[in-house]
Amino acid sequence: MAEAALTPEDILQTAENVLRRYGPAKATVVDVARALGVSHGTVYRHFPSKAVLRGAVTRRWLDRAHAKLPGIAAGPEEPRERLRLWLAALFRAKQEKALADPELFETYQVLVGENSELIAEHLTDLESQIAGIIQAGQEEGSFAAGDPDLLGHVVFQATAHYHDPGYAGEWSRPGVDGEFEAVVALVLKGLAQGEA
């Protein structure tokens, strides 16, 4: 690839491929540059360090995995349905990533562990989307009063079994979808009664 035509997206896609091939412990910026047919200095012009590159790959992966969530959070459905759809979309996105490409999913768990600040920011954004749905439900009277930010955090934690990568090994078990629906129904009932 010509260095002048190289874009950050080209580098990130290639870095993902290199990570898939070599794993996070062995993949280097030199490997990424070699796969692109450029010098490692060219990669560093776009991403000044290996850590910055790996952080950008992680952010890209999270953004793609959760791309549908903001639209659902702001959607036209009534808040109870919107929250159900949002939680289901989060679970399906994580489930799909873990089951469709387990090696790459495992690689990303290593990268996530390296980027605690990025992950904290990402989780705060996810919880704020839930809080926005809850606030809309409170305003229309379908959810009981309470601090939407606190309730958003509680809902996120209460459903962690279905989005925390530590539970990924359980996401293909028979009956997991029914269990998920039961947990969501319980969460919605608690929000309606103010017991969440």
PDB file of C-alpha atoms in Angstrom:
ATOM      1  CA  MET A   1       0.000   0.000   0.000  1.00  0.00           C
ATOM      2  CA  ALA A   2       1.317   3.453  -0.861  1.00  0.00           C
ATOM      3  CA  GLU A   3       2.210   5.419   2.245  1.00  0.00           C
ATOM      4  CA  ALA A   4       0.404   8.532   0.984  1.00  0.00           C
ATOM      5  CA  ALA A   5      -2.871   6.606   0.573  1.00  0.00           C
ATOM      6  CA  LEU A   6      -2.690   4.965   4.011  1.00  0.00           C
ATOM      7  CA  THR A   7      -5.518   5.958   6.343  1.00  0.00           C
ATOM      8  CA  PRO A   8      -5.931   5.377  10.077  1.00  0.00           C
ATOM      9  CA  GLU A   9      -8.811   3.007   9.248  1.00  0.00           C
ATOM     10  CA  ASP A  10      -6.471   0.931   7.027  1.00  0.00           C
ATOM     11  CA  ILE A  11      -4.031   0.677   9.911  1.00  0.00           C
ATOM     12  CA  LEU A  12      -6.719  -0.273  12.425  1.00  0.00           C
ATOM     13  CA  GLN A  13      -8.169  -2.969  10.165  1.00  0.00           C
ATOM     14  CA  THR A  14      -4.713  -4.408   9.545  1.00  0.00           C
ATOM     15  CA  ALA A  15      -3.852  -4.221  13.239  1.00  0.00           C
ATOM     16  CA  GLU A  16      -6.996  -6.224  13.996  1.00  0.00           C
ATOM     17  CA  ASN A  17      -5.952  -8.850  11.441  1.00  0.00           C
ATOM     18  CA  VAL A  18      -2.438  -8.981  12.907  1.00  0.00           C
ATOM     19  CA  LEU A  19      -3.839  -9.347  16.418  1.00  0.00           C
ATOM     20  CA  ARG A  20      -6.063 -12.181  15.223  1.00  0.00           C
ATOM     21  CA  ARG A  21      -3.104 -13.915  13.615  1.00  0.00           C
ATOM     22  CA  TYR A  22      -0.412 -13.459  16.281  1.00  0.00           C
ATOM     23  CA  GLY A  23      -2.392 -12.710  19.434  1.00  0.00           C
ATOM     24  CA  PRO A  24      -1.934  -9.681  21.686  1.00  0.00           C
ATOM     25  CA  ALA A  25       1.257 -10.965  23.317  1.00  0.00           C
ATOM     26  CA  LYS A  26       3.175 -11.311  20.051  1.00  0.00           C
ATOM     27  CA  ALA A  27       1.649  -8.753  17.673  1.00  0.00           C
ATOM     28  CA  THR A  28       3.886  -5.736  17.100  1.00  0.00           C
ATOM     29  CA  VAL A  29       3.729  -2.442  15.226  1.00  0.00           C
ATOM     30  CA  VAL A  30       6.395  -3.867  12.903  1.00  0.00           C
ATOM     31  CA  ASP A  31       4.007  -6.746  12.089  1.00  0.00           C
ATOM     32  CA  VAL A  32       1.268  -4.242  11.255  1.00  0.00           C
ATOM     33  CA  ALA A  33       3.627  -2.197   9.074  1.00  0.00           C
ATOM     34  CA  ARG A  34       4.874  -5.319   7.301  1.00  0.00           C
ATOM     35  CA  ALA A  35       1.284  -6.407   6.572  1.00  0.00           C
ATOM     36  CA  LEU A  36       0.598  -2.957   5.115  1.00  0.00           C
ATOM     37  CA  GLY A  37       3.829  -2.914   3.106  1.00  0.00           C
ATOM     38  CA  VAL A  38       5.056   0.281   4.777  1.00  0.00           C
ATOM     39  CA  SER A  39       7.695   1.211   7.337  1.00  0.00           C
ATOM     40  CA  HIS A  40       6.820   1.099  11.020  1.00  0.00           C
ATOM     41  CA  GLY A  41       7.564   4.844  11.084  1.00  0.00           C
ATOM     42  CA  THR A  42       4.573   5.358   8.799  1.00  0.00           C
ATOM     43  CA  VAL A  43       2.320   3.592  11.277  1.00  0.00           C
ATOM     44  CA  TYR A  44       3.784   5.697  14.094  1.00  0.00           C
ATOM     45  CA  ARG A  45       2.925   8.881  12.180  1.00  0.00           C
ATOM     46  CA  HIS A  46      -0.747   7.948  12.606  1.00  0.00           C
ATOM     47  CA  PHE A  47      -0.471   6.283  16.026  1.00  0.00           C
ATOM     48  CA  PRO A  48       2.496   7.540  18.095  1.00  0.00           C
ATOM     49  CA  SER A  49       2.913   4.374  20.178  1.00  0.00           C
ATOM     50  CA  LYS A  50       1.932   0.737  20.338  1.00  0.00           C
ATOM     51  CA  ALA A  51      -0.311   1.552  23.308  1.00  0.00           C
ATOM     52  CA  VAL A  52      -2.119   4.287  21.359  1.00  0.00           C
ATOM     53  CA  LEU A  53      -2.625   1.922  18.406  1.00  0.00           C
ATOM     54  CA  ARG A  54      -3.970  -0.845  20.640  1.00  0.00           C
ATOM     55  CA  GLY A  55      -6.247   1.643  22.393  1.00  0.00           C
ATOM     56  CA  ALA A  56      -7.603   2.821  19.029  1.00  0.00           C
ATOM     57  CA  VAL A  57      -8.207  -0.778  17.945  1.00  0.00           C
ATOM     58  CA  THR A  58     -10.065  -1.394  21.207  1.00  0.00           C
ATOM     59  CA  ARG A  59     -12.211   1.750  20.830  1.00  0.00           C
ATOM     60  CA  ARG A  60     -13.020   0.801  17.228  1.00  0.00           C
ATOM     61  CA  TRP A  61     -14.053  -2.697  18.310  1.00  0.00           C
ATOM     62  CA  LEU A  62     -16.267  -1.406  21.128  1.00  0.00           C
ATOM     63  CA  ASP A  63     -17.851   1.227  18.887  1.00  0.00           C
ATOM     64  CA  ARG A  64     -18.650  -1.361  16.220  1.00  0.00           C
ATOM     65  CA  ALA A  65     -19.928  -3.909  18.743  1.00  0.00           C
ATOM     66  CA  HIS A  66     -22.263  -1.354  20.326  1.00  0.00           C
ATOM     67  CA  ALA A  67     -23.124   0.764  17.285  1.00  0.00           C
ATOM     68  CA  LYS A  68     -26.880   0.112  17.513  1.00  0.00           C
ATOM     69  CA  LEU A  69     -27.274   1.040  21.166  1.00  0.00           C
ATOM     70  CA  PRO A  70     -27.454   4.872  20.943  1.00  0.00           C
ATOM     71  CA  GLY A  71     -30.174   4.626  18.286  1.00  0.00           C
ATOM     72  CA  ILE A  72     -32.184   2.235  20.431  1.00  0.00           C
ATOM     73  CA  ALA A  73     -31.750   4.462  23.499  1.00  0.00           C
ATOM     74  CA  ALA A  74     -33.138   7.432  21.569  1.00  0.00           C
ATOM     75  CA  GLY A  75     -35.738   5.392  19.691  1.00  0.00           C
ATOM     76  CA  PRO A  76     -39.477   6.006  19.393  1.00  0.00           C
ATOM     77  CA  GLU A  77     -40.602   2.983  21.447  1.00  0.00           C
ATOM     78  CA  GLU A  78     -42.062   3.471  24.898  1.00  0.00           C
ATOM     79  CA  PRO A  79     -39.310   3.362  27.546  1.00  0.00           C
ATOM     80  CA  ARG A  80     -40.053  -0.143  28.897  1.00  0.00           C
ATOM     81  CA  GLU A  81     -39.765  -1.615  25.396  1.00  0.00           C
ATOM     82  CA  ARG A  82     -36.800   0.587  24.576  1.00  0.00           C
ATOM     83  CA  LEU A  83     -34.923  -0.644  27.646  1.00  0.00           C
ATOM     84  CA  ARG A  84     -35.767  -4.262  26.811  1.00  0.00           C
ATOM     85  CA  LEU A  85     -34.542  -3.778  23.227  1.00  0.00           C
ATOM     86  CA  TRP A  86     -31.378  -2.014  24.419  1.00  0.00           C
ATOM     87  CA  LEU A  87     -30.446  -4.771  26.887  1.00  0.00           C
ATOM     88  CA  ALA A  88     -31.199  -7.439  24.271  1.00  0.00           C
ATOM     89  CA  ALA A  89     -29.055  -5.663  21.670  1.00  0.00           C
ATOM     90  CA  LEU A  90     -26.153  -5.433  24.120  1.00  0.00           C
ATOM     91  CA  PHE A  91     -26.421  -9.127  24.971  1.00  0.00           C
ATOM     92  CA  ARG A  92     -26.722 -10.167  21.305  1.00  0.00           C
ATOM     93  CA  ALA A  93     -23.747  -8.030  20.299  1.00  0.00           C
ATOM     94  CA  LYS A  94     -21.530  -9.542  22.989  1.00  0.00           C
ATOM     95  CA  GLN A  95     -22.850 -13.044  22.362  1.00  0.00           C
ATOM     96  CA  GLU A  96     -22.264 -12.755  18.623  1.00  0.00           C
ATOM     97  CA  LYS A  97     -18.701 -11.481  19.062  1.00  0.00           C
ATOM     98  CA  ALA A  98     -17.827 -14.185  21.579  1.00  0.00           C
ATOM     99  CA  LEU A  99     -19.328 -17.076  19.640  1.00  0.00           C
ATOM    100  CA  ALA A 100     -18.529 -16.051  16.053  1.00  0.00           C
ATOM    101  CA  ASP A 101     -14.826 -15.347  16.577  1.00  0.00           C
ATOM    102  CA  PRO A 102     -13.736 -16.597  20.019  1.00  0.00           C
ATOM    103  CA  GLU A 103     -10.013 -16.062  19.369  1.00  0.00           C
ATOM    104  CA  LEU A 104     -10.503 -12.428  18.440  1.00  0.00           C
ATOM    105  CA  PHE A 105     -12.950 -11.947  21.334  1.00  0.00           C
ATOM    106  CA  GLU A 106     -10.303 -13.282  23.707  1.00  0.00           C
ATOM    107  CA  THR A 107      -7.727 -10.959  22.152  1.00  0.00           C
ATOM    108  CA  TYR A 108     -10.001  -7.994  22.746  1.00  0.00           C
ATOM    109  CA  GLN A 109     -10.434  -8.954  26.379  1.00  0.00           C
ATOM    110  CA  VAL A 110      -6.656  -8.557  26.759  1.00  0.00           C
ATOM    111  CA  LEU A 111      -6.790  -5.166  25.025  1.00  0.00           C
ATOM    112  CA  VAL A 112      -9.715  -4.079  27.189  1.00  0.00           C
ATOM    113  CA  GLY A 113      -7.637  -4.919  30.269  1.00  0.00           C
ATOM    114  CA  GLU A 114      -4.863  -2.630  28.984  1.00  0.00           C
ATOM    115  CA  ASN A 115      -7.184   0.338  28.481  1.00  0.00           C
ATOM    116  CA  SER A 116      -8.915   0.875  31.813  1.00  0.00           C
ATOM    117  CA  GLU A 117      -9.531   4.598  31.267  1.00  0.00           C
ATOM    118  CA  LEU A 118     -11.078   3.972  27.848  1.00  0.00           C
ATOM    119  CA  ILE A 119     -13.223   1.181  29.260  1.00  0.00           C
ATOM    120  CA  ALA A 120     -14.393   3.300  32.204  1.00  0.00           C
ATOM    121  CA  GLU A 121     -15.445   6.020  29.747  1.00  0.00           C
ATOM    122  CA  HIS A 122     -17.219   3.463  27.558  1.00  0.00           C
ATOM    123  CA  LEU A 123     -19.093   1.913  30.490  1.00  0.00           C
ATOM    124  CA  THR A 124     -20.142   5.360  31.722  1.00  0.00           C
ATOM    125  CA  ASP A 125     -21.568   6.058  28.262  1.00  0.00           C
ATOM    126  CA  LEU A 126     -23.513   2.771  28.260  1.00  0.00           C
ATOM    127  CA  GLU A 127     -24.912   3.444  31.731  1.00  0.00           C
ATOM    128  CA  SER A 128     -25.898   6.978  30.728  1.00  0.00           C
ATOM    129  CA  GLN A 129     -27.876   5.551  27.790  1.00  0.00           C
ATOM    130  CA  ILE A 130     -29.792   3.348  30.242  1.00  0.00           C
ATOM    131  CA  ALA A 131     -30.274   6.342  32.560  1.00  0.00           C
ATOM    132  CA  GLY A 132     -31.768   8.334  29.681  1.00  0.00           C
ATOM    133  CA  ILE A 133     -34.273   5.587  28.976  1.00  0.00           C
ATOM    134  CA  ILE A 134     -35.164   5.357  32.664  1.00  0.00           C
ATOM    135  CA  GLN A 135     -35.608   9.121  32.922  1.00  0.00           C
ATOM    136  CA  ALA A 136     -37.951   9.040  29.920  1.00  0.00           C
ATOM    137  CA  GLY A 137     -39.919   6.274  31.628  1.00  0.00           C
ATOM    138  CA  GLN A 138     -40.136   8.281  34.828  1.00  0.00           C
ATOM    139  CA  GLU A 139     -41.366  11.316  32.939  1.00  0.00           C
ATOM    140  CA  GLU A 140     -44.168   9.331  31.327  1.00  0.00           C
ATOM    141  CA  GLY A 141     -44.971   7.458  34.544  1.00  0.00           C
ATOM    142  CA  SER A 142     -44.004   3.911  33.523  1.00  0.00           C
ATOM    143  CA  PHE A 143     -40.982   3.842  35.883  1.00  0.00           C
ATOM    144  CA  ALA A 144     -41.035   4.851  39.539  1.00  0.00           C
ATOM    145  CA  ALA A 145     -39.106   7.859  40.811  1.00  0.00           C
ATOM    146  CA  GLY A 146     -35.428   7.582  41.662  1.00  0.00           C
ATOM    147  CA  ASP A 147     -32.038   8.829  40.555  1.00  0.00           C
ATOM    148  CA  PRO A 148     -31.825   7.802  36.862  1.00  0.00           C
ATOM    149  CA  ASP A 149     -28.012   7.680  36.935  1.00  0.00           C
ATOM    150  CA  LEU A 150     -27.977   5.390  39.957  1.00  0.00           C
ATOM    151  CA  LEU A 151     -30.725   3.233  38.472  1.00  0.00           C
ATOM    152  CA  GLY A 152     -28.858   3.066  35.154  1.00  0.00           C
ATOM    153  CA  HIS A 153     -25.809   1.792  37.009  1.00  0.00           C
ATOM    154  CA  VAL A 154     -27.899  -0.732  38.956  1.00  0.00           C
ATOM    155  CA  VAL A 155     -29.578  -2.066  35.800  1.00  0.00           C
ATOM    156  CA  PHE A 156     -26.220  -2.402  34.067  1.00  0.00           C
ATOM    157  CA  GLN A 157     -24.800  -4.316  37.028  1.00  0.00           C
ATOM    158  CA  ALA A 158     -27.926  -6.457  37.432  1.00  0.00           C
ATOM    159  CA  THR A 159     -27.625  -7.647  33.831  1.00  0.00           C
ATOM    160  CA  ALA A 160     -23.827  -8.057  33.849  1.00  0.00           C
ATOM    161  CA  HIS A 161     -24.118 -11.818  33.434  1.00  0.00           C
ATOM    162  CA  TYR A 162     -25.283 -11.103  29.865  1.00  0.00           C
ATOM    163  CA  HIS A 163     -22.676  -8.562  28.810  1.00  0.00           C
ATOM    164  CA  ASP A 164     -19.606  -8.934  31.031  1.00  0.00           C
ATOM    165  CA  PRO A 165     -17.020 -10.908  29.005  1.00  0.00           C
ATOM    166  CA  GLY A 166     -16.160 -12.901  32.122  1.00  0.00           C
ATOM    167  CA  TYR A 167     -19.406 -14.812  31.545  1.00  0.00           C
ATOM    168  CA  ALA A 168     -18.883 -15.368  27.789  1.00  0.00           C
ATOM    169  CA  GLY A 169     -18.417 -19.105  28.277  1.00  0.00           C
ATOM    170  CA  GLU A 170     -22.027 -19.334  29.451  1.00  0.00           C
ATOM    171  CA  TRP A 171     -23.613 -17.431  26.562  1.00  0.00           C
ATOM    172  CA  SER A 172     -24.048 -20.540  24.422  1.00  0.00           C
ATOM    173  CA  ARG A 173     -25.681 -22.682  27.124  1.00  0.00           C
ATOM    174  CA  PRO A 174     -29.130 -24.093  26.368  1.00  0.00           C
ATOM    175  CA  GLY A 175     -31.755 -21.920  27.998  1.00  0.00           C
ATOM    176  CA  VAL A 176     -29.582 -18.809  28.291  1.00  0.00           C
ATOM    177  CA  ASP A 177     -31.974 -16.739  26.158  1.00  0.00           C
ATOM    178  CA  GLY A 178     -34.919 -17.608  28.412  1.00  0.00           C
ATOM    179  CA  GLU A 179     -32.872 -16.762  31.494  1.00  0.00           C
ATOM    180  CA  PHE A 180     -31.940 -13.423  29.960  1.00  0.00           C
ATOM    181  CA  GLU A 181     -35.590 -12.600  29.212  1.00  0.00           C
ATOM    182  CA  ALA A 182     -36.552 -13.507  32.797  1.00  0.00           C
ATOM    183  CA  VAL A 183     -33.857 -11.211  34.232  1.00  0.00           C
ATOM    184  CA  VAL A 184     -34.967  -8.347  31.983  1.00  0.00           C
ATOM    185  CA  ALA A 185     -38.613  -8.878  32.997  1.00  0.00           C
ATOM    186  CA  LEU A 186     -37.574  -8.756  36.657  1.00  0.00           C
ATOM    187  CA  VAL A 187     -35.574  -5.554  36.102  1.00  0.00           C
ATOM    188  CA  LEU A 188     -38.507  -3.908  34.318  1.00  0.00           C
ATOM    189  CA  LYS A 189     -40.887  -4.937  37.087  1.00  0.00           C
ATOM    190  CA  GLY A 190     -38.521  -3.509  39.696  1.00  0.00           C
ATOM    191  CA  LEU A 191     -38.241  -0.212  37.843  1.00  0.00           C
ATOM    192  CA  ALA A 192     -42.012   0.049  37.550  1.00  0.00           C
ATOM    193  CA  GLN A 193     -42.458  -0.556  41.260  1.00  0.00           C
ATOM    194  CA  GLY A 194     -39.459   1.475  42.370  1.00  0.00           C
ATOM    195  CA  GLU A 195     -37.704  -1.544  43.852  1.00  0.00           C
ATOM    196  CA  ALA A 196     -34.700  -1.687  41.525  1.00  0.00           C
TER     197      ALA A 196
END
